[in-house]
Each structure stands twice: as C-alpha cells, then as structure tokens.
Short mmCIF file of C-alpha atoms in Angstrom, two decimals:
data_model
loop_
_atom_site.label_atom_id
_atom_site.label_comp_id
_atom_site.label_asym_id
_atom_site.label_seq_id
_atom_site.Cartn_x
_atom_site.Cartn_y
_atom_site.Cartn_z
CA UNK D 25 -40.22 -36.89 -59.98
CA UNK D 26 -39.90 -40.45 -59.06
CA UNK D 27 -38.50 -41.75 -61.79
CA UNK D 28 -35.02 -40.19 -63.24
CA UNK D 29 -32.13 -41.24 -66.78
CA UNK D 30 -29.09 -40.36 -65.82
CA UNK D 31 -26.42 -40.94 -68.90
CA UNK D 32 -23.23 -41.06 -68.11
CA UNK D 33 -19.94 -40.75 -69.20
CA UNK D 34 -16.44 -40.95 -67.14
CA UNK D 35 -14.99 -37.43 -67.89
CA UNK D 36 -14.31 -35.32 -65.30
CA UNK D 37 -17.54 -33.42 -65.04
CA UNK D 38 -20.03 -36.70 -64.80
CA UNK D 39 -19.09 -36.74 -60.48
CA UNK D 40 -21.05 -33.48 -60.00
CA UNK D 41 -23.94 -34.72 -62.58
CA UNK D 42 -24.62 -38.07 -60.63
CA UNK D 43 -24.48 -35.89 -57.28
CA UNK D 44 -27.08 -33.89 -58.15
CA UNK D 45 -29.20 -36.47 -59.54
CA UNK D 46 -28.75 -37.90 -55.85
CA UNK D 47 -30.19 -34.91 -54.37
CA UNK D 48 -33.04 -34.72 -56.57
CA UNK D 49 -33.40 -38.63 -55.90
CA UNK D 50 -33.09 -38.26 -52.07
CA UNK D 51 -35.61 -35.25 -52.08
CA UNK D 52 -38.53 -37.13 -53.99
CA UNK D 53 -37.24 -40.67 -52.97
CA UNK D 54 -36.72 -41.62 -56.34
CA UNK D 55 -35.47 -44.57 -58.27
CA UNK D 56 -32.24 -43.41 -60.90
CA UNK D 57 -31.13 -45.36 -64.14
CA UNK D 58 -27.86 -44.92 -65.40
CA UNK D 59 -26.43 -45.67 -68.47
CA UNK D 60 -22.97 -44.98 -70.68
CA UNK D 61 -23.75 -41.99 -73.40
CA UNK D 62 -20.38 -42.37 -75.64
CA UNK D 63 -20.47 -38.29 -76.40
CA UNK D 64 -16.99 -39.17 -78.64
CA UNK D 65 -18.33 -38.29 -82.58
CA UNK D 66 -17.01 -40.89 -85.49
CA UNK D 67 -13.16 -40.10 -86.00
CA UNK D 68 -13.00 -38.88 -89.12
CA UNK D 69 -10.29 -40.02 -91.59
CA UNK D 70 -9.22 -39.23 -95.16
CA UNK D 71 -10.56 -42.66 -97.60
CA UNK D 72 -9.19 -40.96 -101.02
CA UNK D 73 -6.18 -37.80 -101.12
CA UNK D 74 -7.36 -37.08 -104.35
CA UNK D 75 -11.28 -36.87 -104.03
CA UNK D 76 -11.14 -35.78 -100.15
CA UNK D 77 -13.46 -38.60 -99.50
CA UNK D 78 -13.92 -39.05 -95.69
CA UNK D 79 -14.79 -42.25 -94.16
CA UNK D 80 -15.81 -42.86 -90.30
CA UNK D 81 -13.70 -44.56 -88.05
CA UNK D 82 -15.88 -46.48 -84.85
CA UNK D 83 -13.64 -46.47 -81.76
CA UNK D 84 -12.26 -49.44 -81.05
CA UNK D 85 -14.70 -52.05 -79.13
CA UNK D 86 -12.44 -52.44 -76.45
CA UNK D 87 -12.23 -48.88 -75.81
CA UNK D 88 -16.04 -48.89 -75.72
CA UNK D 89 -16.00 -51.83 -73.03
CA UNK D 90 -13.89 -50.02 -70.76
CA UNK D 91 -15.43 -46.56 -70.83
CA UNK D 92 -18.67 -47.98 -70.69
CA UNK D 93 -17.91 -50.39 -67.44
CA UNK D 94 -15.62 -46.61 -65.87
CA UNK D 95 -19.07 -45.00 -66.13
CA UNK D 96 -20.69 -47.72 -64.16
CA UNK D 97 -17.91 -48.53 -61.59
CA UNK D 98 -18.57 -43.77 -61.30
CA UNK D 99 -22.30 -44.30 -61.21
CA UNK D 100 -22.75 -47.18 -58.72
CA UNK D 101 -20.08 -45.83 -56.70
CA UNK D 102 -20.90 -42.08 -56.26
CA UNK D 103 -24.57 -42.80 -55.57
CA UNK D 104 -24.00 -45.51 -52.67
CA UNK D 105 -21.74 -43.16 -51.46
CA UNK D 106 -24.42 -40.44 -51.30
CA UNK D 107 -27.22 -43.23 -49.26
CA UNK D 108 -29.10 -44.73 -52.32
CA UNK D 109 -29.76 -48.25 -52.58
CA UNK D 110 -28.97 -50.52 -55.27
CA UNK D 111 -32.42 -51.64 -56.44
CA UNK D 112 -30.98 -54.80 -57.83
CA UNK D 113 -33.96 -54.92 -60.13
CA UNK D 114 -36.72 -54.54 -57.23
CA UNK D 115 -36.64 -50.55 -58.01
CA UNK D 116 -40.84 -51.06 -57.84
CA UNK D 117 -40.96 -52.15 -54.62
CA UNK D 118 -38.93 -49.81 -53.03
CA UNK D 119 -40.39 -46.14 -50.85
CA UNK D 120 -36.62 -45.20 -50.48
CA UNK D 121 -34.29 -43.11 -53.35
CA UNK D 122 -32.09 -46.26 -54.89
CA UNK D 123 -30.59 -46.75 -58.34
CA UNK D 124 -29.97 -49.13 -61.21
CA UNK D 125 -27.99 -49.35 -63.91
CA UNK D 126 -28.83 -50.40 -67.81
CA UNK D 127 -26.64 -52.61 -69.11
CA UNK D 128 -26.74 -53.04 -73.07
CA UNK D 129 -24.56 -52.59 -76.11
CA UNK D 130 -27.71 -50.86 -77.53
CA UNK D 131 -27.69 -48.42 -74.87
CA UNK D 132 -25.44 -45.62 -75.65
CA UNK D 133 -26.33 -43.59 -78.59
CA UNK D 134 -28.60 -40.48 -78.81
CA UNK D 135 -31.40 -42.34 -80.08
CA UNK D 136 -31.59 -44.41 -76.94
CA UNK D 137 -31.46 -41.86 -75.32
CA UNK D 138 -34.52 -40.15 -77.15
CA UNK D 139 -36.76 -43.50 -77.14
CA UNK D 140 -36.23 -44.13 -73.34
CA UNK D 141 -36.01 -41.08 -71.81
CA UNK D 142 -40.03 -40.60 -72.60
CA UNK D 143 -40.59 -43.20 -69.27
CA UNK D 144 -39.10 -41.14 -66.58
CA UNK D 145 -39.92 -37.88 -65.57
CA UNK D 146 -36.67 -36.08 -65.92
CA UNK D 147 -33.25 -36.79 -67.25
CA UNK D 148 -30.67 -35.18 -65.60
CA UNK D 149 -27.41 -33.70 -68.10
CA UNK D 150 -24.16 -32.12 -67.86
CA UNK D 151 -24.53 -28.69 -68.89
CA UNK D 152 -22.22 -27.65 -72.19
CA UNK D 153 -19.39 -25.49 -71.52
CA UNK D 154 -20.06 -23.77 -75.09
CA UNK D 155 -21.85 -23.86 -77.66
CA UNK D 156 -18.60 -25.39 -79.92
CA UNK D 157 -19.28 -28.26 -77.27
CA UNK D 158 -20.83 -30.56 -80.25
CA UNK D 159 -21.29 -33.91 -78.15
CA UNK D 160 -23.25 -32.33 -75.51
CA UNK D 161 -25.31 -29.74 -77.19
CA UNK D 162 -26.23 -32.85 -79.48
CA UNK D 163 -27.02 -34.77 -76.06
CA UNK D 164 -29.40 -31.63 -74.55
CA UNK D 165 -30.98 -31.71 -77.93
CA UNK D 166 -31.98 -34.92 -77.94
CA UNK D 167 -33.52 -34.93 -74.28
CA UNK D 168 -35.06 -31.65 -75.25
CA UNK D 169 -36.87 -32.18 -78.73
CA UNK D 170 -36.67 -35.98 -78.68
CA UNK D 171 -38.09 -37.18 -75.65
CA UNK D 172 -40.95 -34.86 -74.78
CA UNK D 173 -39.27 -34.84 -70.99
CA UNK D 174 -37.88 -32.01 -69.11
CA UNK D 175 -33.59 -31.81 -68.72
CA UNK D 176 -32.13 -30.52 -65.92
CA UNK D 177 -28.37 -29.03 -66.47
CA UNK D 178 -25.78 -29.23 -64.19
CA UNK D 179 -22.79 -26.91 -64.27
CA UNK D 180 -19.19 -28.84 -64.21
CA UNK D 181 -19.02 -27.59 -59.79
CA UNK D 182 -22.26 -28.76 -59.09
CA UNK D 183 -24.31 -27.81 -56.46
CA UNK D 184 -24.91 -27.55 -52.85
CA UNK D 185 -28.45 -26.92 -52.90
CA UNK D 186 -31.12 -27.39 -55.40
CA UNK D 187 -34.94 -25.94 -55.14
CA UNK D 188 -34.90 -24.39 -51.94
CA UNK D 189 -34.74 -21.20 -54.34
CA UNK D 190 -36.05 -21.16 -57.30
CA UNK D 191 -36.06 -18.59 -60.12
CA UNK D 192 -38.56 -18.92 -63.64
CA UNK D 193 -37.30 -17.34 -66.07
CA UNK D 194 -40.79 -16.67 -67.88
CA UNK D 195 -41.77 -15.08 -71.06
CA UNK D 196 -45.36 -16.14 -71.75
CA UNK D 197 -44.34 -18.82 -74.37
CA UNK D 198 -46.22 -22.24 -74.49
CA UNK D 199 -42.81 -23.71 -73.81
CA UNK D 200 -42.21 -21.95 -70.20
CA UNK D 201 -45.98 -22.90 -69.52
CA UNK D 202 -44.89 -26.43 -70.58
CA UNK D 203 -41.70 -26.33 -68.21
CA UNK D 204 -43.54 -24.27 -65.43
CA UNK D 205 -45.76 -27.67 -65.41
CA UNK D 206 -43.27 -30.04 -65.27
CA UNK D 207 -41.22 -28.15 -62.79
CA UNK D 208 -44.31 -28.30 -59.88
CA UNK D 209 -43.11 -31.23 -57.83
CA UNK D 210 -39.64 -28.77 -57.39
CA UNK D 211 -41.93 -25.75 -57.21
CA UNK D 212 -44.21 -27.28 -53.98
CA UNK D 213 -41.15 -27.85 -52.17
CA UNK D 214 -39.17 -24.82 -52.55
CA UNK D 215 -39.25 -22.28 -50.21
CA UNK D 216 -38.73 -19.14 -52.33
CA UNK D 217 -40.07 -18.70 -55.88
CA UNK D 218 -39.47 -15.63 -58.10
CA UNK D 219 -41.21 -15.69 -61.43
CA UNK D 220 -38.67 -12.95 -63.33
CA UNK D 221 -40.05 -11.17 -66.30
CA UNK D 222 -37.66 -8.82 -68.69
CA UNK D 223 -39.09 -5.39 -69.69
CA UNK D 224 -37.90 -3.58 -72.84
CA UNK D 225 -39.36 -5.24 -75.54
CA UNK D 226 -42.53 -6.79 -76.03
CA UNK D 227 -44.11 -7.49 -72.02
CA UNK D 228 -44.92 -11.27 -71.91
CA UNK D 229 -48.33 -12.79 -72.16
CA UNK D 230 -49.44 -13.91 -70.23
CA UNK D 231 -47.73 -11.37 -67.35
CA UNK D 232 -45.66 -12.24 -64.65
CA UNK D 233 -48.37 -11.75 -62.22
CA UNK D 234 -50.44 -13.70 -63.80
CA UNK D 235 -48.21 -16.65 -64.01
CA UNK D 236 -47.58 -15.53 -59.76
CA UNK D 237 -51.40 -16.15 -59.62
CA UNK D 238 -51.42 -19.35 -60.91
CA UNK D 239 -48.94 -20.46 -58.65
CA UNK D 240 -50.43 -19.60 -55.33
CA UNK D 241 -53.92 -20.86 -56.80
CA UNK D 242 -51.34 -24.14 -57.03
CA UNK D 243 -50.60 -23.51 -53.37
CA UNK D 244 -47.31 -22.27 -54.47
CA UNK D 245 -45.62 -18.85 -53.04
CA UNK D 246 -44.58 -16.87 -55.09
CA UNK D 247 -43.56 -13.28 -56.49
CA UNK D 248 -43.01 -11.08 -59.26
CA UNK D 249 -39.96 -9.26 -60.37
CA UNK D 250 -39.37 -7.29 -63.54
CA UNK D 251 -36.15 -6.30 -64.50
CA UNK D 252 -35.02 -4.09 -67.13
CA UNK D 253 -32.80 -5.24 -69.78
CA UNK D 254 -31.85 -4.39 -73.62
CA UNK D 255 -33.99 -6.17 -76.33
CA UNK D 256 -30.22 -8.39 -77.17
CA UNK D 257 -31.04 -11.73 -77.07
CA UNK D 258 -27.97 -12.92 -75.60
CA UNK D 259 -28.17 -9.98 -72.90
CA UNK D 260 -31.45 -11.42 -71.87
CA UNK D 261 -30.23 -14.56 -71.14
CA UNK D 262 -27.20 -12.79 -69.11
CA UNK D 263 -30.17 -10.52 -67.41
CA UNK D 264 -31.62 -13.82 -65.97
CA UNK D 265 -28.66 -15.38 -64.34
CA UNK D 266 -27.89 -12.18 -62.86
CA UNK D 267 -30.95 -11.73 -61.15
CA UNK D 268 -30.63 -15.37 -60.33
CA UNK D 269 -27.32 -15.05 -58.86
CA UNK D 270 -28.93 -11.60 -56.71
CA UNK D 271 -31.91 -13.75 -55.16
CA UNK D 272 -29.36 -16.44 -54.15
CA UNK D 273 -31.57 -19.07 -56.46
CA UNK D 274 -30.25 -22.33 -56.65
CA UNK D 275 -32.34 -23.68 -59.49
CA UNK D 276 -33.41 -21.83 -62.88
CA UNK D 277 -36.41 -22.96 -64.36
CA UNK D 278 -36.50 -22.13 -68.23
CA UNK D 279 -38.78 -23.18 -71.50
CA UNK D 280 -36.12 -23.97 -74.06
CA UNK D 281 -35.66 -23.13 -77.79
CA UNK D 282 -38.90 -20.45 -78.55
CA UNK D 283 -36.87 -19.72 -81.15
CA UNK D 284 -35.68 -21.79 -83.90
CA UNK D 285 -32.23 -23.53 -83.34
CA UNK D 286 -30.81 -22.29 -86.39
CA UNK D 287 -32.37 -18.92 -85.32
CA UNK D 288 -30.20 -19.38 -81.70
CA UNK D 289 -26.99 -20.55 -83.83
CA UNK D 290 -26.95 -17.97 -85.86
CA UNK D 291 -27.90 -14.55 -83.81
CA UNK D 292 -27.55 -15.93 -80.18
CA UNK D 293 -30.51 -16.29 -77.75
CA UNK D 294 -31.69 -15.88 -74.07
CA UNK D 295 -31.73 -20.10 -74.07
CA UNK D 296 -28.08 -20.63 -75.61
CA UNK D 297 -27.09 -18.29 -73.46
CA UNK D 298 -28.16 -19.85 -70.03
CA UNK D 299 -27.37 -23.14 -71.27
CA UNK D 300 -23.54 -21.91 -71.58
CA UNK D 301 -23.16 -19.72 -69.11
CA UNK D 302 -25.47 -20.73 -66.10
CA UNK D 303 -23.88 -21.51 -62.76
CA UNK D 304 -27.04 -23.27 -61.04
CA UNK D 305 -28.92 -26.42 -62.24
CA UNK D 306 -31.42 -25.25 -65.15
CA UNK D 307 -34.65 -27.57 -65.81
CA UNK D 308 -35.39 -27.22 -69.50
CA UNK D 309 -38.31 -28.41 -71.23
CA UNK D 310 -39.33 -27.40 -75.05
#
C-alpha cells in the first residue's frame, strides 16, 4: 500500500482521518495525496411559489477558496506533525512515508474522486455517522463502486492502533475474496488474524477454514471462529463488531454491498450496519 487519496474536508472529524492515513503511511512508507472533497450538496431554493420549481444554488466561490485552502493548511499540518515529509513533487524518489497535496479547481467533486482514486491502492474515508449522512455515504459510494479500489473507514475518535489485530468478517462472497486480496499487505503484518464466520443461516462457501487455509498457505496466521447469530441482517452486522470488539481487533476487514444498495436501504444489512456503527477502521472493497 504505497500509494494512498486522502480527501479532505475541514470539519471536525477530518483530524482523526489524516492520522490514520499517517499510520498506514508510516507502516508501508507510503506516499499520501490529499485533496478538498466539498461533501456540502447544492442548496436548494424555491425558483417558482406557484409550480414548486427548485433551482440549485452553488456556494459561493469564495467560500469554496477558503474551505478548500482550511483543508490543506489541516492536511499539510497534521501529517508533518505526525513525521512525513513533504514530497514537494519528488514523491517517486522518496523510500520514506511523505505527502502531497493536489491542487485544482477540478479536484473536488465525486467524480474526481472516482477517476483518480483507480491509481493508488487505497483511499482512506471518514466513516458516516448514519445512514441519513447523505454527503458521506455518497463519498464511500463512490470509492466503493467507482474506483475499483479498496476504502478504509475511520470512526470520528480514530485510532491508536491499526492491523496489529485484525478481524475478516467473511461470508464466502466474491466481494470478501476481492477485499481479503486487497487487504494482504495489512494481513502479512498483523500479528493476530481471525477470519469470523456467522452460523444460522446459510454456512458460507467457501468455509471459514478454508479461507484460514488460504491464509497460512499465504504465510499468514490465522484462525477460525464461528459465532452464532440470528439470520437479521442488521444483527449480523452488530454480531461482527461484537466479536471484533471481544478479540481486541483494531481493524475490520469487510467485502461491501453483496447485496443490492437499494436492497441495504430498504431492509438494512450486515454492510450498512458496520459502516454506521463500527468503532475500528473498516477496509471495504466491493
């Protein structure tokens, strides 16, 4: 994971984001791009009383500038503080984690985002608080279905540790085997690995112990834990963290979205509900 996106925005949450993109930059020596995401929709205004015609309103450029140099000022500042380097557009030639920053009035929508997120290996996100939380579910979205890159989530406190202990959340879909291979450069390092399977509905396939198998034929140690939980969606998601939170894991691995996203809107699922509710960094991939 040498390469990492890191949009940013100056609310309150971004600190903990860009600190854990330093420890993932710091562990693999990696170079980090930042750039300002505006996650602030259209304002919406009334064009016509009569018709209820709605029109959208852009925020005001000047707004924009100053947002978009408070995420920078956050960025540059957090991650020197934390013993990057500024790459000062030499990132190529450099063995050591450092950072850069993007700088372009193109650069802030989602489909930026989508495009150049497919040249780094990761992008790293702040985790939604809900799933009313329309900017950023729209952002994790994008990374997710867009980009063809894994996301990794971080919750608003951040995190003191990430990979030493790592769960996988695994249900035999082609999207955990998809995030399981993304995830190895985290997986080689850690020192603990759990690969958690849920009984009471239909076992996954391939098993647990298969996917353990794999693993240690990867030179990767691992084990297998089943847990029992109800066939509710949502309660599997809940079953996951718990056992997360009972290893001690510091990192959930997770393939995103094996259900439709209208599917997940509409009756809940084990994904929406880790995304939400997680209190670790989550690496998604779909």
């Amino acid at each position: 994971m040498k390469t990492i996106l890191l949009p940013v925005d100056n609310d309150l949450t971004a600190a903990s984001t860009i600190d854990t993109a330093a420890q993932l930059a710091l562990a693999f020596g990696s170079y980090v791009e930042g750039f300002h995401l505006s996650l602030d929709p259209p304002l919406i205004a009334p064009a016509d009383p009569f018709t209820g015609a709605m029109i959208a309103t852009p925020l005001d450029p000047h707004v924009q500038d100053e947002r978009r140099e408070a995420s920078r000022t956050l960025f540059t500042e957090r991650l020197a503080a934390r013993g990057l380097a500024s790459a000062n557009n030499d990132a190529e030639s450099r063995e050591t984690a450092c950072f850069g920053w993007y700088e372009s009035e193109d650069a802030t929508g989602r489909d930026f985002l989508a495009a150049y997120a497919r040249v780094f290996d990761i992008t790293v996100l702040t985790r939604p608080e809900s799933v009313g939380d329309g900017p950023r579910m729209s952002e994790l979205e994008t990374a997710l279905f867009e980009s063809g890159r894994p996301a990794l989530l971080v919750p608003k406190e951040g995190s003191d540790k990430l990979g030493e202990n790592i769960l996988i959340a695994w249900n035999g879909t082609p999207e955990a085997a998809r995030t399981v291979a993304f995830a190895k450069p985290l997986l080689r390092r850690a020192r603990h690995v759990a690969v958690v399977t849920l009984s009471g509905s239909t076992p996954p396939e391939p098993s647990g112990a298969q996917l353990v198998r794999y693993l240690r034929l990867n030179g990767i140690p691992s084990e297998a834990h089943e847990v029992t939980v109800e066939s509710d969606a949502a309660a599997r998601g809940a079953a996951f963290l718990a056992e997360a939170q009972r290893l001690g894991s510091d990192l959930v691995i997770k393939g995103a979205y094996t259900q439709s996203r209208l599917r997940q809107m509409i009756f809940g699922g084990a994904t929406r509900s880790i995304i939400t509710e997680a209190t670790v960094p989550v690496l998604l991939a779909h």
